[in-house]
Amino acid sequence: MAQGVSSTEVQHPLAALTAAEIAAAVALVKSHPTFTEATRFAYIGLAEPSKAQVRAWSPGQSLSRRVRLMLVAGPEADVVEVVASLATGELSITPVLGVRPGLLFEESFAAIVAVQENAQWQEAMRKRGIEDLETVQIDPWPAGSFGVSHEEGRRICRCLFYVRHTPEDNGYAHPIEGVVAFVDMARGEVLEIVDTGVVPIPTECGNYYPESVSLRDDLKPVEITQPEGPSFSVEGNLVHWQKWSLRVSMDSVEGLILHDVGYEDQGRVRPILFRAAVTEMVVPYGDPGPMHGWKNAFDAGEWGLGRMANSLALGCDCLGVIHYFDAVFSSERGHPYVVQNAICMHEEDYGILWKHNDPRSERNEVRRSRRLVVSSIATVGNYDYGFFWYFYLDGTIQFEVKLTGILSTMAVAPGEQPEFASMVAPQLAAPFHQHLFNVRLDADVDGPSNSVHEVDTHPVPPGPDNPWSNAFAPVTTLLETETAARRVINPATSRYWKIVNPRSENRLGIPVAYKLVPGSTPTLLANPDSSVAQRAGFATRNLWVTPYAPDERRAAGDYPNQHAGGDGLPRWTAADRSIVERDIVLWYTFGVTHVPRPEDWPVMPVEYAGFMLVPHGFFDRNPALDVPPPPGATCHTE
Ligand code: NI
């Protein structure tokens, strides 16, 4: 029985959830009379302790681990939230009506089978010359929320179709335009087959396997060797690298999570971030047609960035000495399973850290930059997203998303030019779209009491104090409340945001800070009255700041699937709470607007999006002065 689970594996409040803990929580639920054989486990994750609880805990003390579960009892659009206390065996049970979990795998499969057996769909395929229906790839898509009657009270998906001439064929080269299926995925029932007319299926092969292309033969090997091993150490999910310390875990929805990130300075670990993770992302499409206008995938809340994580045991994407972390998730029937090698960690040389060549003394000092890389990769349908956190020797943190994989495609009739899509191959186009990610940063800069300042650098008007009209200076604005902190980037003023601890000063008497340095990023382009703008309100601004609240977890709310909108950041921040000298959370939206190129076909070279967190008076001076010079003869000329 589940009571008194105190697995010796678990030695810290922020340790990753174990298979034994998942099994214990599931056993508690299954023994409760509310639940039946039909109950499915849509989500199981750690109910994470608060900052105060973590800080109050010390090694040797008991752990009161709690598990969050989201259950579906039947085919209705309702869920049951459960928090299971493993130490006491108590369950807190809260039904939530009219919301859906992310799309379940079992139901996605049921939707595919229902379509395959549907006579009207079979007829639509034959009308397009497809005789062998086994060659049709069926992709269930989140249906969105458009006031369609099929949506009401149901968990539905819309299915799109592609031809695979062989099992390994790239189906996105052969989209079947004009057919969409609405399916009640919870009941395995086709609701409607929409057929807007036949468009010839593009025929050109889009395969990218080595056997499908002629490979260049003049690349010489690059070998990374670390003869003395890596410079990091790992204990459970705790990582030490150089002066950094952090914990890593995986959540089935959010994917890779960092906890309790700190940097050792003058003998003590100074906290910077309590928690960091992508809590939501959206891929809105810009083509208004019936096949593509409804496509707005929320790849975290509707599919799950952890659930879709690659096992890097299949082949590694990193070079060097690597440490892997496994991820433990639960199946929809409550069975724990392990994704081996879900997180990859390694070190990378990163060019020059700092350098000066003094011509007078003829001393040339240079230091090599190195970074610790913690990454995972999620494949969500056609797309692949790499999530990469980098830690540098000088206290900088970087987050980078690597966008790759295969475009979502459409067939175009011969001779036609699409207005809202790029041609990428003969009769094959890819609609314009965006990828907008929101990363939640639970700030902890030298402690929990932080404020956010916006800094814009402006020219100073000419005048007696500015006789050469050259003056410019940063203008700092304290963001006092939530509505004042709904912000967008401004490259023209080099805008950044400082996370300041007003109660901790550096040796110059200035409050310590980390600055959030945005990259080049859009916000949502869909009109404010669109369905996606309502549902992905988080994407209408780059920055949001909230006071920490334990139930404010995901940028679009806990239930974005088929949600009518308004939840998450727009709703919470409407309260306009104070964010000055508080335990605050920054929510940063960034991404790319993707006007596809022919070069993105048939598989996309990586596109990058991200941001930096850079110490800004957090240290008293360059914290990487103590990095030793590289050993001699590291350069080699043939
Ligand atoms: Ni894209």
Tab-separated table of N, CA, C and O in Angstrom, residues 425-526:
chain	number	residue	atom	x	y	z
A	425	ALA	N	8.395	23.294	-52.878
A	425	ALA	CA	8.703	22.251	-53.866
A	425	ALA	C	7.566	22.303	-54.881
A	425	ALA	O	6.549	22.963	-54.629
A	426	PRO	N	7.707	21.647	-56.004
A	426	PRO	CA	6.626	21.717	-57.000
A	426	PRO	C	5.273	21.294	-56.414
A	426	PRO	O	5.164	20.222	-55.814
A	427	GLN	N	4.290	22.178	-56.552
A	427	GLN	CA	2.917	21.959	-56.055
A	427	GLN	C	2.845	21.754	-54.541
A	427	GLN	O	1.844	21.261	-54.014
A	428	LEU	N	3.918	22.134	-53.846
A	428	LEU	CA	3.947	21.953	-52.390
A	428	LEU	C	4.295	23.286	-51.728
A	428	LEU	O	5.285	23.921	-52.082
A	429	ALA	N	3.455	23.697	-50.791
A	429	ALA	CA	3.688	24.961	-50.090
A	429	ALA	C	3.620	24.727	-48.588
A	429	ALA	O	3.146	23.698	-48.118
A	430	ALA	N	4.123	25.721	-47.833
A	430	ALA	CA	4.062	25.676	-46.369
A	430	ALA	C	3.488	27.002	-45.885
A	430	ALA	O	4.046	28.067	-46.191
A	431	PRO	N	2.354	26.966	-45.158
A	431	PRO	CA	1.735	28.206	-44.692
A	431	PRO	C	2.647	28.999	-43.761
A	431	PRO	O	3.442	28.423	-43.004
A	432	PHE	N	2.515	30.328	-43.817
A	432	PHE	CA	3.206	31.198	-42.867
A	432	PHE	C	2.703	30.860	-41.456
A	432	PHE	O	1.526	30.564	-41.259
A	433	HIS	N	3.584	30.944	-40.493
A	433	HIS	CA	3.177	30.621	-39.121
A	433	HIS	C	4.183	31.210	-38.153
A	433	HIS	O	5.228	31.731	-38.566
A	434	GLN	N	3.866	31.148	-36.892
A	434	GLN	CA	4.783	31.586	-35.841
A	434	GLN	C	5.012	30.440	-34.857
A	434	GLN	O	4.187	29.517	-34.767
A	435	HIS	N	6.127	30.522	-34.134
A	435	HIS	CA	6.361	29.623	-32.993
A	435	HIS	C	6.635	30.544	-31.814
A	435	HIS	O	7.654	31.241	-31.810
A	436	LEU	N	5.755	30.584	-30.852
A	436	LEU	CA	5.930	31.494	-29.718
A	436	LEU	C	5.953	30.692	-28.423
A	436	LEU	O	4.995	29.979	-28.102
A	437	PHE	N	7.083	30.804	-27.734
A	437	PHE	CA	7.332	30.040	-26.510
A	437	PHE	C	7.197	30.977	-25.312
A	437	PHE	O	7.573	32.140	-25.403
A	438	ASN	N	6.720	30.462	-24.217
A	438	ASN	CA	6.743	31.256	-22.990
A	438	ASN	C	7.511	30.506	-21.929
A	438	ASN	O	7.166	29.366	-21.576
A	439	VAL	N	8.567	31.158	-21.439
A	439	VAL	CA	9.357	30.540	-20.375
A	439	VAL	C	9.029	31.251	-19.067
A	439	VAL	O	8.948	32.479	-19.009
A	440	ARG	N	8.766	30.456	-18.059
A	440	ARG	CA	8.426	30.986	-16.741
A	440	ARG	C	9.691	30.977	-15.892
A	440	ARG	O	10.321	29.918	-15.730
A	441	LEU	N	10.046	32.163	-15.379
A	441	LEU	CA	11.274	32.320	-14.601
A	441	LEU	C	10.898	32.747	-13.194
A	441	LEU	O	10.490	33.895	-12.977
A	442	ASP	N	10.981	31.821	-12.266
A	442	ASP	CA	10.695	32.129	-10.864
A	442	ASP	C	11.983	32.707	-10.284
A	442	ASP	O	12.932	31.994	-9.994
A	443	ALA	N	11.999	34.041	-10.176
A	443	ALA	CA	13.247	34.743	-9.857
A	443	ALA	C	13.616	34.588	-8.391
A	443	ALA	O	12.752	34.481	-7.512
A	444	ASP	N	14.910	34.596	-8.139
A	444	ASP	CA	15.425	34.421	-6.771
A	444	ASP	C	16.802	35.074	-6.695
A	444	ASP	O	17.769	34.461	-6.246
A	445	VAL	N	16.893	36.312	-7.158
A	445	VAL	CA	18.185	36.978	-7.275
A	445	VAL	C	18.647	37.411	-5.878
A	445	VAL	O	18.109	38.359	-5.309
A	446	ASP	N	19.566	36.666	-5.333
A	446	ASP	CA	20.059	36.869	-3.962
A	446	ASP	C	18.935	36.785	-2.939
A	446	ASP	O	19.016	37.428	-1.884
A	447	GLY	N	17.901	36.045	-3.267
A	447	GLY	CA	16.795	35.875	-2.329
A	447	GLY	C	15.473	36.180	-2.999
A	447	GLY	O	15.425	36.625	-4.142
A	448	PRO	N	14.374	35.927	-2.281
A	448	PRO	CA	13.060	35.971	-2.918
A	448	PRO	C	12.478	37.363	-3.151
A	448	PRO	O	11.504	37.492	-3.890
A	449	SER	N	13.034	38.394	-2.574
A	449	SER	CA	12.405	39.712	-2.680
A	449	SER	C	13.038	40.497	-3.827
A	449	SER	O	14.111	41.065	-3.693
A	450	ASN	N	12.379	40.488	-4.971
A	450	ASN	CA	12.932	41.095	-6.184
A	450	ASN	C	11.958	42.091	-6.798
A	450	ASN	O	10.755	42.055	-6.525
A	451	SER	N	12.495	42.989	-7.630
A	451	SER	CA	11.696	43.923	-8.429
A	451	SER	C	12.203	43.852	-9.866
A	451	SER	O	13.308	43.370	-10.108
A	452	VAL	N	11.404	44.385	-10.800
A	452	VAL	CA	11.840	44.413	-12.201
A	452	VAL	C	11.890	45.856	-12.686
A	452	VAL	O	10.927	46.617	-12.493
A	453	HIS	N	13.001	46.210	-13.288
A	453	HIS	CA	13.160	47.525	-13.904
A	453	HIS	C	13.263	47.347	-15.411
A	453	HIS	O	13.962	46.444	-15.879
A	454	GLU	N	12.598	48.224	-16.155
A	454	GLU	CA	12.799	48.271	-17.604
A	454	GLU	C	13.834	49.346	-17.893
A	454	GLU	O	13.748	50.453	-17.362
A	455	VAL	N	14.787	49.014	-18.740
A	455	VAL	CA	15.847	49.970	-19.061
A	455	VAL	C	15.852	50.222	-20.571
A	455	VAL	O	15.964	49.286	-21.369
A	456	ASP	N	15.680	51.502	-20.960
A	456	ASP	CA	15.775	51.934	-22.352
A	456	ASP	C	16.878	52.973	-22.424
A	456	ASP	O	16.931	53.884	-21.588
A	457	THR	N	17.717	52.869	-23.422
A	457	THR	CA	18.760	53.879	-23.578
A	457	THR	C	18.304	54.893	-24.620
A	457	THR	O	17.970	54.534	-25.748
A	458	HIS	N	18.254	56.175	-24.176
A	458	HIS	CA	17.719	57.256	-25.005
A	458	HIS	C	18.768	58.334	-25.235
A	458	HIS	O	19.591	58.593	-24.360
A	459	PRO	N	18.695	59.018	-26.386
A	459	PRO	CA	19.522	60.214	-26.578
A	459	PRO	C	19.026	61.344	-25.677
A	459	PRO	O	17.843	61.411	-25.348
A	460	VAL	N	19.949	62.220	-25.289
A	460	VAL	CA	19.607	63.382	-24.458
A	460	VAL	C	19.429	64.581	-25.397
A	460	VAL	O	20.224	64.760	-26.327
A	461	PRO	N	18.390	65.416	-25.204
A	461	PRO	CA	18.212	66.576	-26.095
A	461	PRO	C	19.419	67.520	-26.016
A	461	PRO	O	20.067	67.621	-24.969
A	462	PRO	N	19.723	68.206	-27.138
A	462	PRO	CA	20.821	69.171	-27.113
A	462	PRO	C	20.534	70.287	-26.113
A	462	PRO	O	19.372	70.575	-25.825
A	463	GLY	N	21.578	70.908	-25.597
A	463	GLY	CA	21.388	71.975	-24.614
A	463	GLY	C	22.703	72.257	-23.944
A	463	GLY	O	23.737	71.658	-24.294
A	464	PRO	N	22.686	73.162	-22.984
A	464	PRO	CA	23.928	73.536	-22.311
A	464	PRO	C	24.650	72.348	-21.671
A	464	PRO	O	25.888	72.331	-21.607
A	465	ASP	N	23.877	71.338	-21.202
A	465	ASP	CA	24.510	70.171	-20.591
A	465	ASP	C	24.930	69.121	-21.625
A	465	ASP	O	25.510	68.104	-21.267
A	466	ASN	N	24.606	69.383	-22.867
A	466	ASN	CA	24.905	68.407	-23.921
A	466	ASN	C	25.395	69.172	-25.159
A	466	ASN	O	24.790	69.129	-26.218
A	467	PRO	N	26.511	69.906	-25.002
A	467	PRO	CA	26.919	70.843	-26.052
A	467	PRO	C	27.280	70.178	-27.367
A	467	PRO	O	27.198	70.813	-28.415
A	468	TRP	N	27.705	68.917	-27.334
A	468	TRP	CA	28.046	68.242	-28.597
A	468	TRP	C	26.901	67.361	-29.097
A	468	TRP	O	27.064	66.606	-30.041
A	469	SER	N	25.771	67.409	-28.407
A	469	SER	CA	24.577	66.644	-28.808
A	469	SER	C	24.855	65.146	-28.943
A	469	SER	O	24.208	64.450	-29.708
A	470	ASN	N	25.826	64.711	-28.206
A	470	ASN	CA	26.198	63.300	-28.329
A	470	ASN	C	25.648	62.442	-27.202
A	470	ASN	O	25.734	61.223	-27.259
A	471	ALA	N	25.085	63.064	-26.174
A	471	ALA	CA	24.825	62.335	-24.933
A	471	ALA	C	23.684	61.332	-25.087
A	471	ALA	O	22.690	61.594	-25.763
A	472	PHE	N	23.871	60.222	-24.479
A	472	PHE	CA	22.770	59.256	-24.325
A	472	PHE	C	22.972	58.541	-23.005
A	472	PHE	O	24.093	58.464	-22.495
A	473	ALA	N	21.883	58.022	-22.454
A	473	ALA	CA	21.969	57.381	-21.145
A	473	ALA	C	20.781	56.456	-20.957
A	473	ALA	O	19.714	56.671	-21.534
A	474	PRO	N	20.978	55.431	-20.144
A	474	PRO	CA	19.856	54.545	-19.860
A	474	PRO	C	18.831	55.231	-18.965
A	474	PRO	O	19.185	55.982	-18.054
A	475	VAL	N	17.574	54.980	-19.272
A	475	VAL	CA	16.470	55.469	-18.451
A	475	VAL	C	15.806	54.243	-17.835
A	475	VAL	O	15.399	53.328	-18.554
A	476	THR	N	15.762	54.242	-16.519
A	476	THR	CA	15.283	53.066	-15.803
A	476	THR	C	13.891	53.328	-15.237
A	476	THR	O	13.668	54.353	-14.596
A	477	THR	N	12.974	52.402	-15.499
A	477	THR	CA	11.602	52.535	-15.012
A	477	THR	C	11.264	51.319	-14.164
A	477	THR	O	11.374	50.183	-14.642
A	478	LEU	N	10.882	51.548	-12.933
A	478	LEU	CA	10.433	50.448	-12.074
A	478	LEU	C	9.052	50.000	-12.540
A	478	LEU	O	8.143	50.835	-12.686
A	479	LEU	N	8.895	48.715	-12.791
A	479	LEU	CA	7.579	48.182	-13.162
A	479	LEU	C	6.861	47.830	-11.851
A	479	LEU	O	7.276	46.920	-11.143
A	480	GLU	N	5.815	48.617	-11.561
A	480	GLU	CA	5.248	48.540	-10.210
A	480	GLU	C	4.115	47.541	-10.065
A	480	GLU	O	3.911	46.988	-8.988
A	481	THR	N	3.347	47.375	-11.140
A	481	THR	CA	2.203	46.468	-11.041
A	481	THR	C	2.156	45.562	-12.267
A	481	THR	O	2.843	45.787	-13.257
A	482	GLU	N	1.268	44.588	-12.183
A	482	GLU	CA	1.198	43.589	-13.259
A	482	GLU	C	0.818	44.191	-14.607
A	482	GLU	O	1.376	43.804	-15.632
A	483	THR	N	-0.127	45.121	-14.621
A	483	THR	CA	-0.514	45.666	-15.932
A	483	THR	C	0.593	46.548	-16.494
A	483	THR	O	0.830	46.557	-17.702
A	484	ALA	N	1.311	47.245	-15.615
A	484	ALA	CA	2.435	48.063	-16.083
A	484	ALA	C	3.574	47.194	-16.605
A	484	ALA	O	4.429	47.671	-17.352
A	485	ALA	N	3.583	45.935	-16.215
A	485	ALA	CA	4.683	45.047	-16.590
A	485	ALA	C	4.335	44.166	-17.792
A	485	ALA	O	5.036	43.197	-18.074
A	486	ARG	N	3.259	44.506	-18.514
A	486	ARG	CA	2.988	43.814	-19.788
A	486	ARG	C	3.775	44.560	-20.857
A	486	ARG	O	3.381	45.650	-21.280
A	487	ARG	N	4.890	44.006	-21.290
A	487	ARG	CA	5.833	44.771	-22.099
A	487	ARG	C	6.218	44.031	-23.371
A	487	ARG	O	6.074	42.807	-23.468
A	488	VAL	N	6.740	44.811	-24.335
A	488	VAL	CA	7.286	44.231	-25.562
A	488	VAL	C	8.742	44.683	-25.712
A	488	VAL	O	9.158	45.665	-25.091
A	489	ILE	N	9.472	43.988	-26.559
A	489	ILE	CA	10.880	44.349	-26.767
A	489	ILE	C	10.978	45.657	-27.549
A	489	ILE	O	10.017	46.079	-28.204
A	490	ASN	N	12.115	46.318	-27.457
A	490	ASN	CA	12.367	47.504	-28.276
A	490	ASN	C	13.857	47.570	-28.627
A	490	ASN	O	14.653	48.163	-27.904
A	491	PRO	N	14.231	46.950	-29.747
A	491	PRO	CA	15.659	46.938	-30.109
A	491	PRO	C	16.226	48.345	-30.320
A	491	PRO	O	17.413	48.576	-30.069
A	492	ALA	N	15.394	49.315	-30.738
A	492	ALA	CA	15.910	50.663	-31.021
A	492	ALA	C	16.432	51.340	-29.757
A	492	ALA	O	17.328	52.191	-29.833
A	493	THR	N	15.888	50.986	-28.590
A	493	THR	CA	16.389	51.570	-27.339
A	493	THR	C	17.230	50.557	-26.546
A	493	THR	O	17.506	50.780	-25.362
A	494	SER	N	17.608	49.464	-27.199
A	494	SER	CA	18.373	48.395	-26.519
A	494	SER	C	17.687	47.973	-25.221
A	494	SER	O	18.337	47.770	-24.194
A	495	ARG	N	16.369	47.861	-25.279
A	495	ARG	CA	15.600	47.583	-24.046
A	495	ARG	C	15.987	46.247	-23.424
A	495	ARG	O	16.148	45.245	-24.110
A	496	TYR	N	16.158	46.272	-22.113
A	496	TYR	CA	16.287	45.028	-21.343
A	496	TYR	C	15.557	45.204	-20.031
A	496	TYR	O	15.116	46.315	-19.690
A	497	TRP	N	15.400	44.114	-19.327
A	497	TRP	CA	14.718	44.167	-18.038
A	497	TRP	C	15.661	43.645	-16.966
A	497	TRP	O	16.293	42.600	-17.140
A	498	LYS	N	15.751	44.398	-15.871
A	498	LYS	CA	16.634	44.010	-14.770
A	498	LYS	C	15.804	43.406	-13.644
A	498	LYS	O	14.820	44.007	-13.199
A	499	ILE	N	16.223	42.244	-13.193
A	499	ILE	CA	15.631	41.646	-11.987
A	499	ILE	C	16.541	42.054	-10.845
A	499	ILE	O	17.698	41.627	-10.772
A	500	VAL	N	16.012	42.922	-9.978
A	500	VAL	CA	16.833	43.594	-8.978
A	500	VAL	C	16.472	43.078	-7.585
A	500	VAL	O	15.291	42.848	-7.295
A	501	ASN	N	17.481	42.901	-6.758
A	501	ASN	CA	17.209	42.689	-5.334
A	501	ASN	C	17.579	43.973	-4.591
A	501	ASN	O	18.759	44.235	-4.346
A	502	PRO	N	16.572	44.800	-4.246
A	502	PRO	CA	16.881	46.097	-3.632
A	502	PRO	C	17.555	45.969	-2.272
A	502	PRO	O	18.127	46.941	-1.786
A	503	ARG	N	17.478	44.780	-1.663
A	503	ARG	CA	18.045	44.622	-0.317
A	503	ARG	C	19.457	44.049	-0.342
A	503	ARG	O	20.019	43.743	0.704
A	504	SER	N	20.018	43.829	-1.512
A	504	SER	CA	21.368	43.272	-1.599
A	504	SER	C	22.183	44.164	-2.525
A	504	SER	O	21.819	44.357	-3.677
A	505	GLU	N	23.255	44.726	-1.993
A	505	GLU	CA	24.043	45.663	-2.791
A	505	GLU	C	25.417	45.096	-3.109
A	505	GLU	O	25.985	44.342	-2.318
A	506	ASN	N	25.941	45.499	-4.251
A	506	ASN	CA	27.323	45.136	-4.575
A	506	ASN	C	28.275	46.129	-3.900
A	506	ASN	O	27.845	47.034	-3.183
A	507	ARG	N	29.575	45.991	-4.128
A	507	ARG	CA	30.540	46.821	-3.381
A	507	ARG	C	30.467	48.286	-3.790
A	507	ARG	O	31.037	49.150	-3.133
A	508	LEU	N	29.768	48.579	-4.903
A	508	LEU	CA	29.590	49.967	-5.325
A	508	LEU	C	28.323	50.578	-4.723
A	508	LEU	O	27.947	51.702	-5.051
A	509	GLY	N	27.662	49.809	-3.889
A	509	GLY	CA	26.451	50.325	-3.245
A	509	GLY	C	25.228	50.271	-4.141
A	509	GLY	O	24.217	50.919	-3.861
A	510	ILE	N	25.316	49.504	-5.214
A	510	ILE	CA	24.207	49.408	-6.171
A	510	ILE	C	23.502	48.073	-5.961
A	510	ILE	O	24.167	47.037	-5.831
A	511	PRO	N	22.157	48.090	-5.920
A	511	PRO	CA	21.436	46.812	-5.749
A	511	PRO	C	21.819	45.813	-6.846
A	511	PRO	O	21.918	46.183	-8.020
A	512	VAL	N	22.018	44.584	-6.453
A	512	VAL	CA	22.459	43.554	-7.395
A	512	VAL	C	21.323	43.209	-8.350
A	512	VAL	O	20.142	43.359	-8.019
A	513	ALA	N	21.697	42.759	-9.539
A	513	ALA	CA	20.671	42.461	-10.541
A	513	ALA	C	21.179	41.451	-11.554
A	513	ALA	O	22.390	41.299	-11.777
A	514	TYR	N	20.243	40.766	-12.159
A	514	TYR	CA	20.453	40.032	-13.406
A	514	TYR	C	19.582	40.710	-14.448
A	514	TYR	O	18.466	41.155	-14.137
A	515	LYS	N	20.076	40.821	-15.675
A	515	LYS	CA	19.219	41.399	-16.706
A	515	LYS	C	18.768	40.341	-17.700
A	515	LYS	O	19.523	39.436	-18.054
A	516	LEU	N	17.513	40.470	-18.099
A	516	LEU	CA	16.943	39.613	-19.138
A	516	LEU	C	17.172	40.339	-20.457
A	516	LEU	O	16.624	41.424	-20.674
A	517	VAL	N	18.006	39.756	-21.308
A	517	VAL	CA	18.341	40.377	-22.590
A	517	VAL	C	17.549	39.659	-23.678
A	517	VAL	O	17.800	38.487	-23.962
A	518	PRO	N	16.567	40.352	-24.250
A	518	PRO	CA	15.749	39.679	-25.254
A	518	PRO	C	16.511	39.466	-26.555
A	518	PRO	O	17.463	40.195	-26.850
A	519	GLY	N	16.106	38.492	-27.310
A	519	GLY	CA	16.606	38.346	-28.676
A	519	GLY	C	15.671	39.080	-29.619
A	519	GLY	O	14.803	39.845	-29.202
A	520	SER	N	15.879	38.870	-30.904
A	520	SER	CA	14.964	39.428	-31.892
A	520	SER	C	13.730	38.539	-31.902
A	520	SER	O	13.818	37.365	-32.227
A	521	THR	N	12.618	39.077	-31.512
A	521	THR	CA	11.450	38.216	-31.386
A	521	THR	C	10.171	38.967	-31.709
A	521	THR	O	10.031	40.143	-31.376
A	522	PRO	N	9.227	38.302	-32.347
A	522	PRO	CA	7.908	38.913	-32.561
A	522	PRO	C	6.995	38.664	-31.364
A	522	PRO	O	7.357	37.963	-30.411
A	523	THR	N	5.818	39.264	-31.444
A	523	THR	CA	4.682	38.829	-30.635
A	523	THR	C	3.652	38.251	-31.600
A	523	THR	O	3.881	38.181	-32.810
A	524	LEU	N	2.521	37.867	-31.062
A	524	LEU	CA	1.479	37.218	-31.878
A	524	LEU	C	0.970	38.168	-32.961
A	524	LEU	O	0.665	39.331	-32.684
A	525	LEU	N	0.856	37.668	-34.188
A	525	LEU	CA	0.404	38.511	-35.298
A	525	LEU	C	-1.105	38.424	-35.543
A	525	LEU	O	-1.675	39.315	-36.180
A	526	ALA	N	-1.744	37.374	-35.074
A	526	ALA	CA	-3.200	37.263	-35.271
A	526	ALA	C	-3.905	38.430	-34.575
A	526	ALA	O	-3.419	38.940	-33.565
